[in-house]
Tab-separated table of N, CA and C in Angstrom:
chain	number	residue	atom	x	y	z
E	58	MET	N	230.498	-16.401	-183.074
E	58	MET	CA	230.253	-17.128	-183.038
E	58	MET	C	231.419	-18.104	-184.777
E	59	HIS	N	231.622	-16.779	-185.326
E	59	HIS	CA	232.159	-17.213	-186.914
E	59	HIS	C	233.640	-16.861	-186.870
E	60	SER	N	234.390	-16.751	-185.226
E	60	SER	CA	236.085	-16.351	-185.328
E	60	SER	C	236.040	-18.214	-184.657
E	61	ILE	N	235.084	-18.126	-183.415
E	61	ILE	CA	235.846	-20.022	-183.117
E	61	ILE	C	235.347	-21.075	-184.253
E	62	MET	N	234.456	-20.830	-185.084
E	62	MET	CA	234.521	-21.516	-186.385
E	62	MET	C	236.076	-21.719	-187.411
E	63	VAL	N	236.707	-20.424	-187.449
E	63	VAL	CA	237.834	-19.931	-187.848
E	63	VAL	C	238.573	-20.754	-187.165
E	64	GLY	N	238.615	-20.332	-186.036
E	64	GLY	CA	239.558	-20.701	-184.755
E	64	GLY	C	239.498	-22.191	-185.176
E	65	GLN	N	238.146	-22.889	-184.799
E	65	GLN	CA	238.626	-24.679	-184.915
E	65	GLN	C	239.365	-24.711	-186.485
E	66	LYS	N	239.019	-23.911	-187.315
E	66	LYS	CA	239.344	-24.763	-188.647
E	66	LYS	C	240.645	-24.502	-188.671
E	67	GLY	N	241.338	-23.687	-188.022
E	67	GLY	CA	243.047	-23.296	-187.474
E	67	GLY	C	243.202	-24.509	-187.364
E	68	ILE	N	243.015	-24.413	-186.254
E	68	ILE	CA	243.271	-25.901	-185.617
E	68	ILE	C	243.399	-27.255	-185.842
E	69	ALA	N	241.962	-27.489	-186.996
E	69	ALA	CA	242.585	-28.458	-187.328
E	69	ALA	C	242.780	-28.295	-188.526
E	70	ILE	N	243.478	-27.643	-189.432
E	70	ILE	CA	244.814	-27.382	-190.218
E	70	ILE	C	245.765	-28.103	-189.770
E	71	LYS	N	246.068	-27.043	-188.557
E	71	LYS	CA	247.587	-27.041	-187.999
E	71	LYS	C	247.237	-28.788	-187.582
E	72	LEU	N	246.499	-29.724	-186.584
E	72	LEU	CA	246.062	-31.270	-186.930
E	72	LEU	C	246.884	-31.799	-187.539
E	73	PHE	N	246.444	-31.454	-189.018
E	73	PHE	CA	246.321	-32.208	-189.811
E	73	PHE	C	247.496	-31.923	-190.468
E	74	GLY	N	248.626	-31.093	-190.131
E	74	GLY	CA	249.614	-30.678	-190.748
E	74	GLY	C	250.475	-31.508	-189.981
E	75	ALA	N	250.768	-31.489	-188.357
E	75	ALA	CA	251.184	-32.135	-187.478
E	75	ALA	C	250.986	-34.042	-188.206
E	76	ASN	N	249.666	-34.200	-188.147
E	76	ASN	CA	250.119	-35.464	-188.707
E	76	ASN	C	250.509	-35.884	-189.966
E	77	LEU	N	250.761	-34.913	-191.326
E	77	LEU	CA	251.133	-35.654	-191.559
E	77	LEU	C	252.540	-35.410	-191.880
E	78	ALA	N	253.089	-34.610	-191.218
E	78	ALA	CA	254.648	-33.976	-190.580
E	78	ALA	C	254.772	-35.496	-189.591
E	79	LEU	N	253.851	-36.563	-188.740
E	79	LEU	CA	254.488	-37.672	-188.041
E	79	LEU	C	254.099	-38.509	-189.494
E	80	LYS	N	253.710	-38.798	-190.234
E	80	LYS	CA	253.149	-40.192	-190.904
E	80	LYS	C	254.638	-40.393	-191.953
E	81	TRP	N	254.918	-38.435	-192.585
E	81	TRP	CA	256.254	-38.651	-193.199
E	81	TRP	C	257.664	-38.912	-191.949
E	82	LEU	N	257.685	-38.512	-190.967
E	82	LEU	CA	258.168	-39.119	-189.998
E	82	LEU	C	258.699	-40.865	-190.334
E	83	PHE	N	257.389	-41.040	-189.262
E	83	PHE	CA	257.464	-42.732	-189.459
E	83	PHE	C	258.245	-42.940	-190.946
E	84	THR	N	257.359	-42.931	-191.681
E	84	THR	CA	257.666	-43.321	-193.300
E	84	THR	C	259.570	-43.619	-193.232
E	85	CYS	N	259.834	-42.770	-193.164
E	85	CYS	CA	261.141	-42.128	-193.302
E	85	CYS	C	262.009	-43.139	-192.111
E	86	VAL	N	261.362	-43.217	-190.942
E	86	VAL	CA	262.301	-43.943	-189.487
E	86	VAL	C	261.590	-45.675	-190.440
E	87	CYS	N	260.714	-46.031	-190.359
E	87	CYS	CA	260.788	-47.383	-190.518
E	87	CYS	C	261.491	-47.529	-192.102
E	88	SER	N	261.705	-46.816	-193.297
E	88	SER	CA	262.179	-47.263	-194.520
E	88	SER	C	264.013	-47.715	-194.077
E	89	ILE	N	264.426	-46.071	-193.271
E	89	ILE	CA	265.806	-46.452	-192.246
E	89	ILE	C	265.800	-48.030	-191.566
E	90	VAL	N	265.195	-48.184	-190.841
E	90	VAL	CA	265.237	-49.197	-189.858
E	90	VAL	C	265.263	-50.797	-191.141
E	91	VAL	N	264.058	-50.260	-192.370
E	91	VAL	CA	264.418	-51.754	-192.881
E	91	VAL	C	265.327	-51.849	-193.278
E	92	ASP	N	266.051	-51.006	-193.613
E	92	ASP	CA	267.164	-50.931	-194.576
E	92	ASP	C	268.126	-51.113	-194.106
E	93	GLN	N	268.520	-51.123	-192.158
E	93	GLN	CA	269.632	-51.727	-191.987
E	93	GLN	C	268.822	-53.091	-190.934
E	94	ILE	N	267.713	-53.792	-191.174
E	94	ILE	CA	267.534	-55.067	-190.976
E	94	ILE	C	267.818	-55.794	-191.912
E	95	PHE	N	267.596	-55.334	-193.336
E	95	PHE	CA	268.315	-55.951	-194.740
E	95	PHE	C	269.961	-56.158	-195.040
E	96	THR	N	270.707	-54.931	-194.235
E	96	THR	CA	272.101	-54.979	-194.073
E	96	THR	C	272.178	-55.965	-193.483
E	97	LEU	N	271.883	-55.780	-191.847
E	97	LEU	CA	272.362	-57.052	-190.960
E	97	LEU	C	271.918	-58.489	-191.304
E	98	ARG	N	271.157	-58.736	-192.019
E	98	ARG	CA	270.398	-60.154	-192.846
E	98	ARG	C	271.391	-59.997	-193.714
E	99	LYS	N	271.690	-59.867	-194.571
E	99	LYS	CA	273.011	-59.474	-195.870
E	99	LYS	C	274.256	-59.754	-194.913
E	100	ALA	N	274.607	-59.523	-193.774
E	100	ALA	CA	275.830	-59.253	-193.551
E	100	ALA	C	276.154	-60.582	-192.621
E	101	PHE	N	275.007	-61.371	-191.744
E	101	PHE	CA	274.739	-62.416	-191.460
E	101	PHE	C	274.941	-63.399	-192.410
E	102	GLU	N	274.472	-63.452	-193.559
E	102	GLU	CA	274.437	-64.474	-194.307
E	102	GLU	C	275.885	-63.794	-195.257
E	103	ALA	N	276.583	-63.325	-195.317
E	103	ALA	CA	277.861	-63.492	-195.687
E	103	ALA	C	278.974	-63.966	-195.161
E	104	LEU	N	278.518	-63.923	-193.416
E	104	LEU	CA	279.375	-64.387	-192.179
E	104	LEU	C	278.808	-65.730	-192.166
E	105	HIS	N	277.407	-66.405	-192.574
E	105	HIS	CA	277.520	-67.769	-192.519
E	105	HIS	C	278.410	-68.136	-193.799
E	106	ALA	N	277.905	-67.744	-194.617
E	106	ALA	CA	278.670	-68.091	-195.885
E	106	ALA	C	280.312	-68.481	-195.459
E	107	LEU	N	280.587	-67.242	-195.190
E	107	LEU	CA	282.174	-67.444	-194.972
E	107	LEU	C	282.484	-68.886	-193.778
E	108	LYS	N	281.755	-68.898	-192.878
E	108	LYS	CA	281.822	-69.606	-191.937
E	108	LYS	C	281.827	-71.112	-192.343
E	109	LEU	N	280.808	-71.016	-193.691
E	109	LEU	CA	280.472	-72.441	-193.956
E	109	LEU	C	282.260	-72.735	-194.969
E	110	LEU	N	281.852	-71.548	-195.675
E	110	LEU	CA	283.515	-72.232	-196.871
E	110	LEU	C	284.787	-72.154	-196.239
E	111	PHE	N	285.118	-71.586	-194.441
E	111	PHE	CA	286.382	-72.394	-193.767
E	111	PHE	C	286.536	-73.484	-193.458
E	112	THR	N	284.598	-74.176	-193.085
E	112	THR	CA	284.478	-75.152	-191.786
E	112	THR	C	285.168	-76.111	-193.700
E	113	SER	N	284.561	-76.080	-195.044
E	113	SER	CA	284.834	-76.997	-196.611
E	113	SER	C	286.609	-76.783	-196.226
E	114	VAL	N	286.808	-76.036	-196.405
E	114	VAL	CA	288.270	-75.909	-196.296
E	114	VAL	C	289.357	-76.394	-195.412
E	115	CYS	N	288.831	-76.421	-194.017
E	115	CYS	CA	289.362	-77.088	-192.673
E	115	CYS	C	289.476	-78.601	-193.213
E	116	SER	N	288.284	-78.929	-193.404
E	116	SER	CA	287.624	-79.994	-193.492
E	116	SER	C	288.977	-80.809	-194.829
E	117	ILE	N	288.729	-80.149	-195.597
E	117	ILE	CA	289.425	-80.414	-196.997
E	117	ILE	C	290.540	-81.003	-196.918
E	118	MET	N	291.601	-79.716	-195.811
E	118	MET	CA	293.008	-79.534	-195.812
E	118	MET	C	293.116	-80.642	-194.139
E	119	THR	N	292.404	-81.509	-193.748
E	119	THR	CA	292.504	-81.929	-192.678
E	119	THR	C	292.360	-83.741	-193.699
E	120	GLY	N	291.669	-83.914	-194.546
E	120	GLY	CA	291.784	-85.259	-195.309
E	120	GLY	C	293.321	-85.121	-196.155
E	121	GLU	N	293.303	-83.768	-196.431
E	121	GLU	CA	294.936	-84.081	-197.318
E	121	GLU	C	296.018	-84.065	-196.191
E	122	LYS	N	295.967	-83.805	-195.751
E	122	LYS	CA	297.388	-83.968	-194.093
E	122	LYS	C	296.983	-85.666	-193.493
E	123	ARG	N	295.833	-86.724	-193.484
E	123	ARG	CA	295.799	-86.917	-193.582
E	123	ARG	C	296.507	-88.266	-194.772
E	124	ILE	N	296.162	-87.482	-195.733
E	124	ILE	CA	296.716	-88.815	-197.397
E	124	ILE	C	298.253	-88.454	-197.100
E	125	ILE	N	298.408	-86.826	-196.651
E	125	ILE	CA	300.098	-87.147	-196.840
E	125	ILE	C	300.767	-87.768	-195.781
E	126	SER	N	299.912	-87.321	-194.419
E	126	SER	CA	301.096	-88.483	-193.483
E	126	SER	C	300.877	-90.211	-194.402
E	127	GLU	N	299.374	-90.855	-194.354
E	127	GLU	CA	299.506	-91.827	-194.905
E	127	GLU	C	300.758	-91.921	-195.622
E	128	LEU	N	301.167	-91.171	-196.884
E	128	LEU	CA	301.771	-91.992	-197.879
E	128	LEU	C	303.523	-91.666	-197.155
E	129	LEU	N	303.236	-90.612	-196.598
E	129	LEU	CA	304.858	-91.110	-196.014
E	129	LEU	C	304.962	-91.760	-195.147
E	130	GLY	N	303.985	-92.609	-194.688
E	130	GLY	CA	304.100	-93.886	-193.421
E	130	GLY	C	304.567	-94.388	-194.691
E	131	ALA	N	304.002	-94.733	-195.515
E	131	ALA	CA	304.259	-95.467	-196.162
E	131	ALA	C	305.348	-95.655	-197.419
E	132	LYS	N	305.420	-94.697	-197.665
E	132	LYS	CA	307.258	-94.480	-198.116
E	132	LYS	C	308.311	-94.726	-197.431
E	133	LEU	N	307.714	-94.364	-195.826
E	133	LEU	CA	309.111	-94.281	-194.874
E	133	LEU	C	308.840	-95.888	-194.597
E	134	ALA	N	308.093	-96.766	-194.925
E	134	ALA	CA	307.615	-98.348	-194.362
E	134	ALA	C	308.558	-98.887	-195.534
E	135	LEU	N	308.683	-98.543	-196.815
E	135	LEU	CA	309.245	-99.124	-197.780
E	135	LEU	C	310.787	-99.099	-197.819
E	136	LYS	N	311.110	-97.938	-197.045
E	136	LYS	CA	312.575	-97.811	-196.979
E	136	LYS	C	313.510	-98.953	-196.522
């Protein structure tokens, strides 16, 4: 009877150790996944900011081209 209790205690200790190892592994994997999600989110935000910047620059350049065309047209009309 005593050897059965010792054997069960050994199994319980091994299961507890395995449980701790799984918790540690899960914590590490979760940490890596969270880091990747934040990295992807930051990359997406940077990409979105660049898109807004280039859209704004394109809009400004289009306006500048229109003004230059109008000025050139007025200059040609004066000649």
